[in-house]
Short mmCIF file of C-alpha atoms and ligand atoms in Angstrom, two decimals:
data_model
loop_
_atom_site.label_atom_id
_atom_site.label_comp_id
_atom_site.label_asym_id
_atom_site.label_seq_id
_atom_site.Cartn_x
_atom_site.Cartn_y
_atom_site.Cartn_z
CA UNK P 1 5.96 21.69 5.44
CA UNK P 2 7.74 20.07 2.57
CA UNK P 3 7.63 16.11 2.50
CA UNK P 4 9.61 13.33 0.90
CA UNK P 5 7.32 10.74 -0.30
CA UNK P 6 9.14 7.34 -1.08
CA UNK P 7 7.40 4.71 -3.23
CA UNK P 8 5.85 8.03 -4.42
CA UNK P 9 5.55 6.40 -7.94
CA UNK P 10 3.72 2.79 -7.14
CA UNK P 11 0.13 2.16 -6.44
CA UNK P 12 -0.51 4.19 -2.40
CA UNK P 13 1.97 6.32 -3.02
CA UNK P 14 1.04 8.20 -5.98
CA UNK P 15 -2.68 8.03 -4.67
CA UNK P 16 -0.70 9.34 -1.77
CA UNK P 17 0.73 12.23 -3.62
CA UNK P 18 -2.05 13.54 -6.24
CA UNK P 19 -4.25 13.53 -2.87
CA UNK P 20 -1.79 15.98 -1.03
CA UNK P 21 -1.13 18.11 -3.89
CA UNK P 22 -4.73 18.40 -4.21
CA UNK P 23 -5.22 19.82 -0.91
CA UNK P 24 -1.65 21.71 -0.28
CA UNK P 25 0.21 24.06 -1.96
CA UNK P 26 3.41 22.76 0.09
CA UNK P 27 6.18 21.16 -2.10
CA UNK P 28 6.36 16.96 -2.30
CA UNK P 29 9.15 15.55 -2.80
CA UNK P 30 8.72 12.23 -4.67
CA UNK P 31 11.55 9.41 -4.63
CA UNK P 32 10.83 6.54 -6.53
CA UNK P 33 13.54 3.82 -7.74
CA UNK P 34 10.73 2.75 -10.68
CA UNK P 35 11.11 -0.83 -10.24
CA UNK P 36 8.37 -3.04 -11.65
CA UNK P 37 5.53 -1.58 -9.80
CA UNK P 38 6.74 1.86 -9.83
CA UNK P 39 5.42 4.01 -12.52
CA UNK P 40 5.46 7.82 -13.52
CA UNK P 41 2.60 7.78 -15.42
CA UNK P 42 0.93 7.49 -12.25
CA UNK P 43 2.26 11.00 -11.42
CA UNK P 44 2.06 12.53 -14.86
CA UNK P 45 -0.81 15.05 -13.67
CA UNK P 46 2.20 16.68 -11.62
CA UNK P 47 4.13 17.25 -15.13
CA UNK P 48 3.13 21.08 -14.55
CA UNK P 49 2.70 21.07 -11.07
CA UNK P 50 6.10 23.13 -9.78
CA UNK P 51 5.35 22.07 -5.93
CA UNK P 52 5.92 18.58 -7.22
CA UNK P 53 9.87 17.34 -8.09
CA UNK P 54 10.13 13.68 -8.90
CA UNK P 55 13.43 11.83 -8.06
CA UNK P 56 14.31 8.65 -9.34
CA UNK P 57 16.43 6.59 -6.74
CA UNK P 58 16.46 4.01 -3.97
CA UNK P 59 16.11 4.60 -0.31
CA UNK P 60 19.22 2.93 0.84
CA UNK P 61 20.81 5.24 -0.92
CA UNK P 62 22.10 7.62 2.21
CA UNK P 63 24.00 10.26 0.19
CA UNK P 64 20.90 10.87 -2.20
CA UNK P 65 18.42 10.79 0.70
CA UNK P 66 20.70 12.80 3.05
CA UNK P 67 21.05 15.79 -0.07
CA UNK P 68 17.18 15.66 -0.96
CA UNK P 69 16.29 16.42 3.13
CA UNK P 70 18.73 19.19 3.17
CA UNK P 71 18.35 20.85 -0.18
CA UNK P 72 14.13 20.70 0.55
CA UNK P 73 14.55 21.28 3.83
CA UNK P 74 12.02 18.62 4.61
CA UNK P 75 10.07 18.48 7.11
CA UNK P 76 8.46 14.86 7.11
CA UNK P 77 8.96 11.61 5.59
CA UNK P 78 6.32 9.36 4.05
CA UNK P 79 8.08 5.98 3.31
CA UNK P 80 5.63 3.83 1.58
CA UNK P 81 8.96 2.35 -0.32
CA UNK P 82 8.59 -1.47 -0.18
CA UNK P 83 8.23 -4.81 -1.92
CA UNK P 84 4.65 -5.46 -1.52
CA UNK P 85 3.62 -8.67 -3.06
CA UNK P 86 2.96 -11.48 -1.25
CA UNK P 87 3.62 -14.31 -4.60
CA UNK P 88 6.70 -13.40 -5.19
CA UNK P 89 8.04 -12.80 -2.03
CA UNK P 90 7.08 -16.46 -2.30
CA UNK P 91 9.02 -17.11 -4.84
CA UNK P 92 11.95 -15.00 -4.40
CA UNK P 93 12.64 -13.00 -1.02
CA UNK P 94 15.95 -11.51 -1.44
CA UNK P 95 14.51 -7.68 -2.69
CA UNK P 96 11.65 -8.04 -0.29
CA UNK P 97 14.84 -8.16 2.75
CA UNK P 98 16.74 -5.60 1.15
CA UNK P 99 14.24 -3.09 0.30
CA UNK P 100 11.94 -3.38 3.29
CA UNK P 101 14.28 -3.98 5.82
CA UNK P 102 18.15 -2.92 5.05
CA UNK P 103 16.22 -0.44 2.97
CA UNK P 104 14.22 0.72 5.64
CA UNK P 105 17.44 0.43 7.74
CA UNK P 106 19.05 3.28 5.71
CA UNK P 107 16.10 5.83 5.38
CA UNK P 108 16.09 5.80 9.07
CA UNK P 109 19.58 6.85 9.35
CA UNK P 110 19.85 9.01 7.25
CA UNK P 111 16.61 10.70 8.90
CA UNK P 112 18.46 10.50 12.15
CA UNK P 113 21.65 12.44 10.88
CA UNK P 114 19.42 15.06 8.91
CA UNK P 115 17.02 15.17 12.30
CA UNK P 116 20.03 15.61 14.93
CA UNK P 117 20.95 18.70 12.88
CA UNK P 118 17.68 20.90 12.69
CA UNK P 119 17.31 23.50 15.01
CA UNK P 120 15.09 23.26 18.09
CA UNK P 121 11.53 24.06 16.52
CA UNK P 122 12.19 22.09 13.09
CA UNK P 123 13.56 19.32 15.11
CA UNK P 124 10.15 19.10 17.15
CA UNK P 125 7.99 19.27 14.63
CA UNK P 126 9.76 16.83 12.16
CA UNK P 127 8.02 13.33 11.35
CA UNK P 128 8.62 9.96 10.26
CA UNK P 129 5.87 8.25 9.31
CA UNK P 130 6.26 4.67 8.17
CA UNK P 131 3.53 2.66 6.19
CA UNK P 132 3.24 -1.14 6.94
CA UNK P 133 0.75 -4.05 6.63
CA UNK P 134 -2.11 -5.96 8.60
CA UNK P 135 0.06 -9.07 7.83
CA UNK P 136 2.64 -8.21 10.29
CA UNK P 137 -0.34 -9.29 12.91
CA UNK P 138 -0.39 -12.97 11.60
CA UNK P 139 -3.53 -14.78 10.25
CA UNK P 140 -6.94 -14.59 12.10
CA UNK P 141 -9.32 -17.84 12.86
CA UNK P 142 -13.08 -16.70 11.81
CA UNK P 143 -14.05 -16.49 15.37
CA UNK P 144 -10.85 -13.84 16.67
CA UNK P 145 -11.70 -10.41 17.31
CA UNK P 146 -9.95 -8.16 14.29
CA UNK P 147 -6.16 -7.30 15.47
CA UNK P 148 -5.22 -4.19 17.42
CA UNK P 149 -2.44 -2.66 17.72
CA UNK P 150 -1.29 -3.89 21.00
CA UNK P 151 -1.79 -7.75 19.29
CA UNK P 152 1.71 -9.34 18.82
CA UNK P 153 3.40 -10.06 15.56
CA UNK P 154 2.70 -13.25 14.04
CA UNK P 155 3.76 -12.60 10.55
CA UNK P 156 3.72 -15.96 8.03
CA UNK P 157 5.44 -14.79 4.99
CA UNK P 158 8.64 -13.60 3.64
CA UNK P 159 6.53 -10.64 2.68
CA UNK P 160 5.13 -9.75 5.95
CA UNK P 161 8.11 -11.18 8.08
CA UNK P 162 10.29 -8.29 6.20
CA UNK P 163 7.57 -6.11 6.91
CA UNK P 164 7.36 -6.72 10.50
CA UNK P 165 11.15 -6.01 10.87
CA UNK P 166 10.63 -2.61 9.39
CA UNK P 167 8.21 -2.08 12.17
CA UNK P 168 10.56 -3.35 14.48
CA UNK P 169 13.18 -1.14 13.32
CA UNK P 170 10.93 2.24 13.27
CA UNK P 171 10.17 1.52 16.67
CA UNK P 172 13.60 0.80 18.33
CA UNK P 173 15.08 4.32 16.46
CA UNK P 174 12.21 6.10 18.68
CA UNK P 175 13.04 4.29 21.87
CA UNK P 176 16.53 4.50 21.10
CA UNK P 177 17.11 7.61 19.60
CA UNK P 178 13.90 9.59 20.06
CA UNK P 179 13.47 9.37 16.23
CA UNK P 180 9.56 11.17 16.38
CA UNK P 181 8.13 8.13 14.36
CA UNK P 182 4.43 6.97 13.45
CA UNK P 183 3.57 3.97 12.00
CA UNK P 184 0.08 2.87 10.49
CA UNK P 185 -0.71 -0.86 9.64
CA UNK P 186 -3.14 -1.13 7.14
CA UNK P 187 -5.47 -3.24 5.79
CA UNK P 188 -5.96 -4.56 2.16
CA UNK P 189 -5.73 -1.29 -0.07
CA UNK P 190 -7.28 -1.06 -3.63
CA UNK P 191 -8.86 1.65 -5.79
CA UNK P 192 -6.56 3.73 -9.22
CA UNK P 193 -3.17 2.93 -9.99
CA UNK P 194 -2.75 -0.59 -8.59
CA UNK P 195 -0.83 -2.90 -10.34
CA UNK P 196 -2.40 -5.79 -11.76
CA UNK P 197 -0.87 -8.65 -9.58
CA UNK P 198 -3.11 -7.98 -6.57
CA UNK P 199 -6.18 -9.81 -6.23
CA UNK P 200 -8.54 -6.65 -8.02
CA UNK P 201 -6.64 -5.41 -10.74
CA UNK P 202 -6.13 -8.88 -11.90
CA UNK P 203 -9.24 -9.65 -11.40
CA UNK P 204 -10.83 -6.81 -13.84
CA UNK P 205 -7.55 -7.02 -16.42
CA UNK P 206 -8.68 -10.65 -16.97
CA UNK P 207 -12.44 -10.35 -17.04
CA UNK P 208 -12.01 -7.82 -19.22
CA UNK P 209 -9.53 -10.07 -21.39
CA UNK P 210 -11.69 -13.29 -21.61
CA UNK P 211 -8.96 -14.87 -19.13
CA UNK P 212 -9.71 -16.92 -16.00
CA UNK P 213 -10.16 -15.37 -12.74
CA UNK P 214 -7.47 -17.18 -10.63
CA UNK P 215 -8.93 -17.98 -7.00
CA UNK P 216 -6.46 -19.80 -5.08
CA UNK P 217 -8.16 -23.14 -3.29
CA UNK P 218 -11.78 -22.66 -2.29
CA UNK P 219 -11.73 -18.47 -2.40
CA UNK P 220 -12.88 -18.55 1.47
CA UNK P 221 -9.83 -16.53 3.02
CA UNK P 222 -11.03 -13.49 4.23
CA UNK P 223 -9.53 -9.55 3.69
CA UNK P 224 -10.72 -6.36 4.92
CA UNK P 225 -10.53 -4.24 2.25
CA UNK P 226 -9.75 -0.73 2.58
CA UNK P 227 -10.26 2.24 -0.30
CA UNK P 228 -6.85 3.75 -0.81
CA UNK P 229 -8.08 7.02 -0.75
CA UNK P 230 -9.21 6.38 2.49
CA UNK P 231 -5.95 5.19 3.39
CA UNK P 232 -4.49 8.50 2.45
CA UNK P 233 -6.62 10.43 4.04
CA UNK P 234 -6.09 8.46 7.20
CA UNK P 235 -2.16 8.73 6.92
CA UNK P 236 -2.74 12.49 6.83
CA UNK P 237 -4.77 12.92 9.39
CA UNK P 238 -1.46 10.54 11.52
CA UNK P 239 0.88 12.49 10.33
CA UNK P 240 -0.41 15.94 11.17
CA UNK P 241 -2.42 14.89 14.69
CA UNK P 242 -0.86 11.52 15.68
CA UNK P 243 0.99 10.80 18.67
CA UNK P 244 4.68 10.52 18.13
CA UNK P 245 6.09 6.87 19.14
CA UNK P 246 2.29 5.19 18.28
CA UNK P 247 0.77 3.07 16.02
CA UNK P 248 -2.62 3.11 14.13
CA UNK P 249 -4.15 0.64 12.28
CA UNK P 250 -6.71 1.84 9.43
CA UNK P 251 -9.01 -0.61 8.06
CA UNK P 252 -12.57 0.20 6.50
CA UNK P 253 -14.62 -2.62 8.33
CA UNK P 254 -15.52 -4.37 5.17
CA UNK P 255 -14.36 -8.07 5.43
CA UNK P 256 -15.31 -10.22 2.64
CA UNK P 257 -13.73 -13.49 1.34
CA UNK P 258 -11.94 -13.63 -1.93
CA UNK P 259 -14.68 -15.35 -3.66
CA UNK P 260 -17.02 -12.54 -2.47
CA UNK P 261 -14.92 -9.99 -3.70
CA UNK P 262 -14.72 -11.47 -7.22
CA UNK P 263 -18.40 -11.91 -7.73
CA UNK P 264 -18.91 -9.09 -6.63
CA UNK P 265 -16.62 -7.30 -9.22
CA UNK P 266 -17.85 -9.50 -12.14
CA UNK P 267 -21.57 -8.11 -11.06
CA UNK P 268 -20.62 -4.57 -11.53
CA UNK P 269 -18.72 -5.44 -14.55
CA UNK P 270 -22.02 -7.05 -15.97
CA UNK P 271 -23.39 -3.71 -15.55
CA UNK P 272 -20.94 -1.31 -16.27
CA UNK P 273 -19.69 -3.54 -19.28
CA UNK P 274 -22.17 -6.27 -20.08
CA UNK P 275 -20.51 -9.23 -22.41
CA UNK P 276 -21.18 -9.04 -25.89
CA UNK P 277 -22.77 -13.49 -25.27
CA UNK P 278 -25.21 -12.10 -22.89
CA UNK P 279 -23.14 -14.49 -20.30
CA UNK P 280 -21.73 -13.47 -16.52
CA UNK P 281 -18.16 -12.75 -15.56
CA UNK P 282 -18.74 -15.10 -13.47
CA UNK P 283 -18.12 -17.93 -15.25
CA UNK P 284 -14.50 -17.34 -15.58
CA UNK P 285 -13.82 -17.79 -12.42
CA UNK P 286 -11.50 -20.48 -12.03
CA UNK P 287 -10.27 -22.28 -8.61
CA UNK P 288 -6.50 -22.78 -8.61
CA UNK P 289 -3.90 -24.17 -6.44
CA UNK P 290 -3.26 -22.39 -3.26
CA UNK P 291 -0.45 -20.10 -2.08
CA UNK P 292 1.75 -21.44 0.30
CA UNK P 293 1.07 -20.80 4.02
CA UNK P 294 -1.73 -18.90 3.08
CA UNK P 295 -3.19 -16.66 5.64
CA UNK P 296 -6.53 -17.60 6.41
CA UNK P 297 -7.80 -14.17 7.40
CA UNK P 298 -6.94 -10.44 8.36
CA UNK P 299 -9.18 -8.38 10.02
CA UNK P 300 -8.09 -4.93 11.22
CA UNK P 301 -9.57 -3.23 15.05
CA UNK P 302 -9.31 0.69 13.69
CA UNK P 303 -11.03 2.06 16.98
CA UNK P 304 -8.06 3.59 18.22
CA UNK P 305 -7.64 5.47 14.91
CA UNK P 306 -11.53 6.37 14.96
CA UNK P 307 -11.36 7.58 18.81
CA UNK P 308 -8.34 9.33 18.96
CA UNK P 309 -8.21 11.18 15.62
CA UNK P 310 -11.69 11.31 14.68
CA UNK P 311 -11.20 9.42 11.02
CA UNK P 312 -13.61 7.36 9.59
CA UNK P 313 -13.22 5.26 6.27
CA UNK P 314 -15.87 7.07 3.57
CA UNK P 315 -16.56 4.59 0.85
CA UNK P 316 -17.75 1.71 1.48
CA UNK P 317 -17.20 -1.83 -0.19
CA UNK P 318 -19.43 -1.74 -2.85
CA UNK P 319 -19.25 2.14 -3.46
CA UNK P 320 -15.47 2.03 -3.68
CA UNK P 321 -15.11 -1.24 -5.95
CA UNK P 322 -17.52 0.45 -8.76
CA UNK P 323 -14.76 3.63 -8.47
CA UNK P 324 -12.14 0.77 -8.75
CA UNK P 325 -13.67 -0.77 -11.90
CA UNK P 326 -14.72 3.02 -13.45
CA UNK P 327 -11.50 3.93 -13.16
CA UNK P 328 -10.23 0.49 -14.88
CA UNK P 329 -12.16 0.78 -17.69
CA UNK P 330 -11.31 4.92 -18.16
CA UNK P 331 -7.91 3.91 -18.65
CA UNK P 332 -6.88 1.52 -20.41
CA UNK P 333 -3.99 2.77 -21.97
CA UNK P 334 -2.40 2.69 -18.27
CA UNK P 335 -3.42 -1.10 -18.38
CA UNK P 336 -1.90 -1.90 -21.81
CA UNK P 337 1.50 -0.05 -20.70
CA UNK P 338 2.03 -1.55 -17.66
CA UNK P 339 1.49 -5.17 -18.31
CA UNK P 340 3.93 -5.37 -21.06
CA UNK P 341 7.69 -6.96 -19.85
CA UNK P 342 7.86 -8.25 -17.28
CA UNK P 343 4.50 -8.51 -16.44
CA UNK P 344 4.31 -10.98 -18.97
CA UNK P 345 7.11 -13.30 -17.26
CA UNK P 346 5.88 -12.96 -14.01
CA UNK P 347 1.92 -14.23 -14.93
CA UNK P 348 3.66 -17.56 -16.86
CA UNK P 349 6.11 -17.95 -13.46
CA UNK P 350 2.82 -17.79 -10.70
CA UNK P 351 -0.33 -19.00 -12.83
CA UNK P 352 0.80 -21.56 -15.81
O1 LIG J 401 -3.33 -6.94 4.11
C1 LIG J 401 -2.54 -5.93 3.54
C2 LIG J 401 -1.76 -6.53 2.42
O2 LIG J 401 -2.66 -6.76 1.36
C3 LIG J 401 -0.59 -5.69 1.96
O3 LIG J 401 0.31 -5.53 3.01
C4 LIG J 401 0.08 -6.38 0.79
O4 LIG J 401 1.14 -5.60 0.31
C5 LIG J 401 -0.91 -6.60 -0.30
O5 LIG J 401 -0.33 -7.31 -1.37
C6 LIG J 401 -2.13 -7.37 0.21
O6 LIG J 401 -1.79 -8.75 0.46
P1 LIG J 401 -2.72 -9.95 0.01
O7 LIG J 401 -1.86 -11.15 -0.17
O8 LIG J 401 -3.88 -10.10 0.91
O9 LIG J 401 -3.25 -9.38 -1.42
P2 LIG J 401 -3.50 -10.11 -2.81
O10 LIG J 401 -4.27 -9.15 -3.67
O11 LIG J 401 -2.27 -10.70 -3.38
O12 LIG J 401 -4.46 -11.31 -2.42
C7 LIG J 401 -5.70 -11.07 -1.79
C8 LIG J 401 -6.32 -12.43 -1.52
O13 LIG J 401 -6.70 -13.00 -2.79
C9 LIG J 401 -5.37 -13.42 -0.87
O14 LIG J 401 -6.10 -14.23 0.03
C10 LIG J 401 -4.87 -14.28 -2.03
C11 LIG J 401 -6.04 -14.27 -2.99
N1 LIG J 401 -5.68 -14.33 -4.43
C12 LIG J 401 -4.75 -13.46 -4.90
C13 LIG J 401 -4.36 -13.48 -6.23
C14 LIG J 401 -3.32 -12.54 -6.74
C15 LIG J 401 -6.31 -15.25 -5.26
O15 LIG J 401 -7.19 -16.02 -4.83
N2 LIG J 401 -5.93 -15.27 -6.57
C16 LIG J 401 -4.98 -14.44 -7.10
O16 LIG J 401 -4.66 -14.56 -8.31
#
């Protein structure tokens, strides 16, 4: 089965991607528009790889789309396309409604046209599998029990209100039109490849960079934080066994608050890279004002993921985060490229 991967050249995607082509000798189609976040150095192991054909383009665009399903004669579609940051959907929401939600918009119809055609067999088998957020659940007191997937949608920010819509959208072209949908709502992802405005990446780029370690108001908002490899292997596993029409969440148990997270990075970096003072990352961490409406936790209930499909998350926290930082400190050419630009513009617009 060929795929199209969208998004195939930002941070799950391409994690997405290298992981398939390491198990599959099918063809992947990768669409990418390389926006800010995307980046094709992430997929520049595939150079040689002649399963793998890398298109640059959006996924509103319905004539593109419409001619990559038909000349590849795909078979599924992975759209982890989307505006993904929280900030600066915060700051500016327009791309986050017109990529996540008229973009979404357009990938489904086009998947609908390309899907009435098939023939009988290709039509059963064919799959769209849509990748979405924990957010779209709304923020969790201390005391709730971690959302499932039959909680409603309480989403708080421009991010995760555009995100919800998608949802919405995925699963009225199933009721509607039979559309053989999945959708997976994930927890917090991290691990290679992630770009360094999420919590981690920042967190390591500025340790590394004698820079403080921004934690917005008292660091006690809690994530559940999820190795993106796990992720992939969880989206597999949904695409090739999960129940058309259904959700899963994936989540890796492993809540911890923010200031947890960052102490706990600066004491592997002490390890792994020890400061030349003799001092702790720790002391550059630095409280700072707090994001607007922000969430005070996310917790994710991935029992129906575990039960029905038999996946279970294999790193844990700790065991994933020293991959995380490994992998940081292996590549820091990757680093220097991608937070030249605009990069730049954006850390004076959120932290000065
Ligand atoms: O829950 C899944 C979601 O996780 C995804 O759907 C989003 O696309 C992804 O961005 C992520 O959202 P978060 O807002 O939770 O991730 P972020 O890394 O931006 O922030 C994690 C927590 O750390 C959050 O409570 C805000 C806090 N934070 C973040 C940054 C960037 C800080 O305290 N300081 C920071 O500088």
């Amino acid at each position: 089965m060929t795929i199209l991967v969208t998004g195939a050249a930002g941070f799950i995607g391409s994690n997405f991607v290298l992981d398939w082509l390491n198990q599959s000798k099918e063809d992947v189609v990768s669409l990418d528009l390389l926006t800010y976040a995307g980046n094709l150095e992430n997929l520049s192991s595939l150079s040689q790889n002649s399963n793998h054909h890398f298109i640059q383009g959006s996924i509103g665009d319905r004539n593109l789309v419409s001619e990559l399903l038909k000349k590849y004669q795909v078979g599924a579609i992975v759209n982890f396309a989307a505006e993904s940051h929280v900030d600066r959907s915060i700051h500016e929401s327009k791309d986050f409604i017109e990529t996540n939600i008229v973009g979404t918009y357009n990938l489904l119809e086009s998947a609908r046209s390309y899907w009435n055609d098939l023939d009988k067999n290709l039509k059963q088998d064919f799959r769209f599998l849509h990748v979405s957020s924990d957010e779209v659940y709304g923020s969790l007191n201390l005391t709730d029990p971690p959302s499932n997937e039959s909680d409603p949608y309480k989403p708080n920010s421009p991010y995760s209100a555009s995100k919800a819509a998608s949802d919405h959208l995925v699963r009225a072209w199933f009721q509607t039109y039979k559309l053989p949908v999945l959708t997976v709502n994930s927890a917090n992802n991290y691990g290679p490849f992630q770009f360094p405005e999420k919590l981690i990446p920042l967190s390591i780029l500025n340790a590394l960079n004698d820079k403080p370690l921004p934690i917005y108001a008292d660091g006690q908002q809690v994530r559940d934080w999820l190795y993106v490899k796990d992720h992939c292997s969880a989206i597999r596993e949904i695409l090739i066994n999960g129940q058309i029409g259904e959700t899963y969440n994936v989540g890796g148990r492993h809540e911890k608050t923010n200031l947890e997270v960052v102490e706990t990075l600066c004491a592997i970096l002490d390890e792994l890279k020890p400061k030349s003072n003799g001092k702790s990352y720790v002391d550059q961490i630095t409280f700072v004002k707090d994001r607007l409406g922000h969430d005070k936790r996310y917790a994710i209930d991935a029992s129906k993921l575990e039960r029905e499909l038999d996946w279970r998350a294999q790193e844990t926290f700790e065991t994933g985060l020293r991959k995380t930082v490994l992998w940081y400190l292996d590549h820091e050419a990757w680093m220097d490229h991608v937070v030249s630009g605009e990069y730049q513009e954006w850390v004076k617009k959120q932290y000065s």
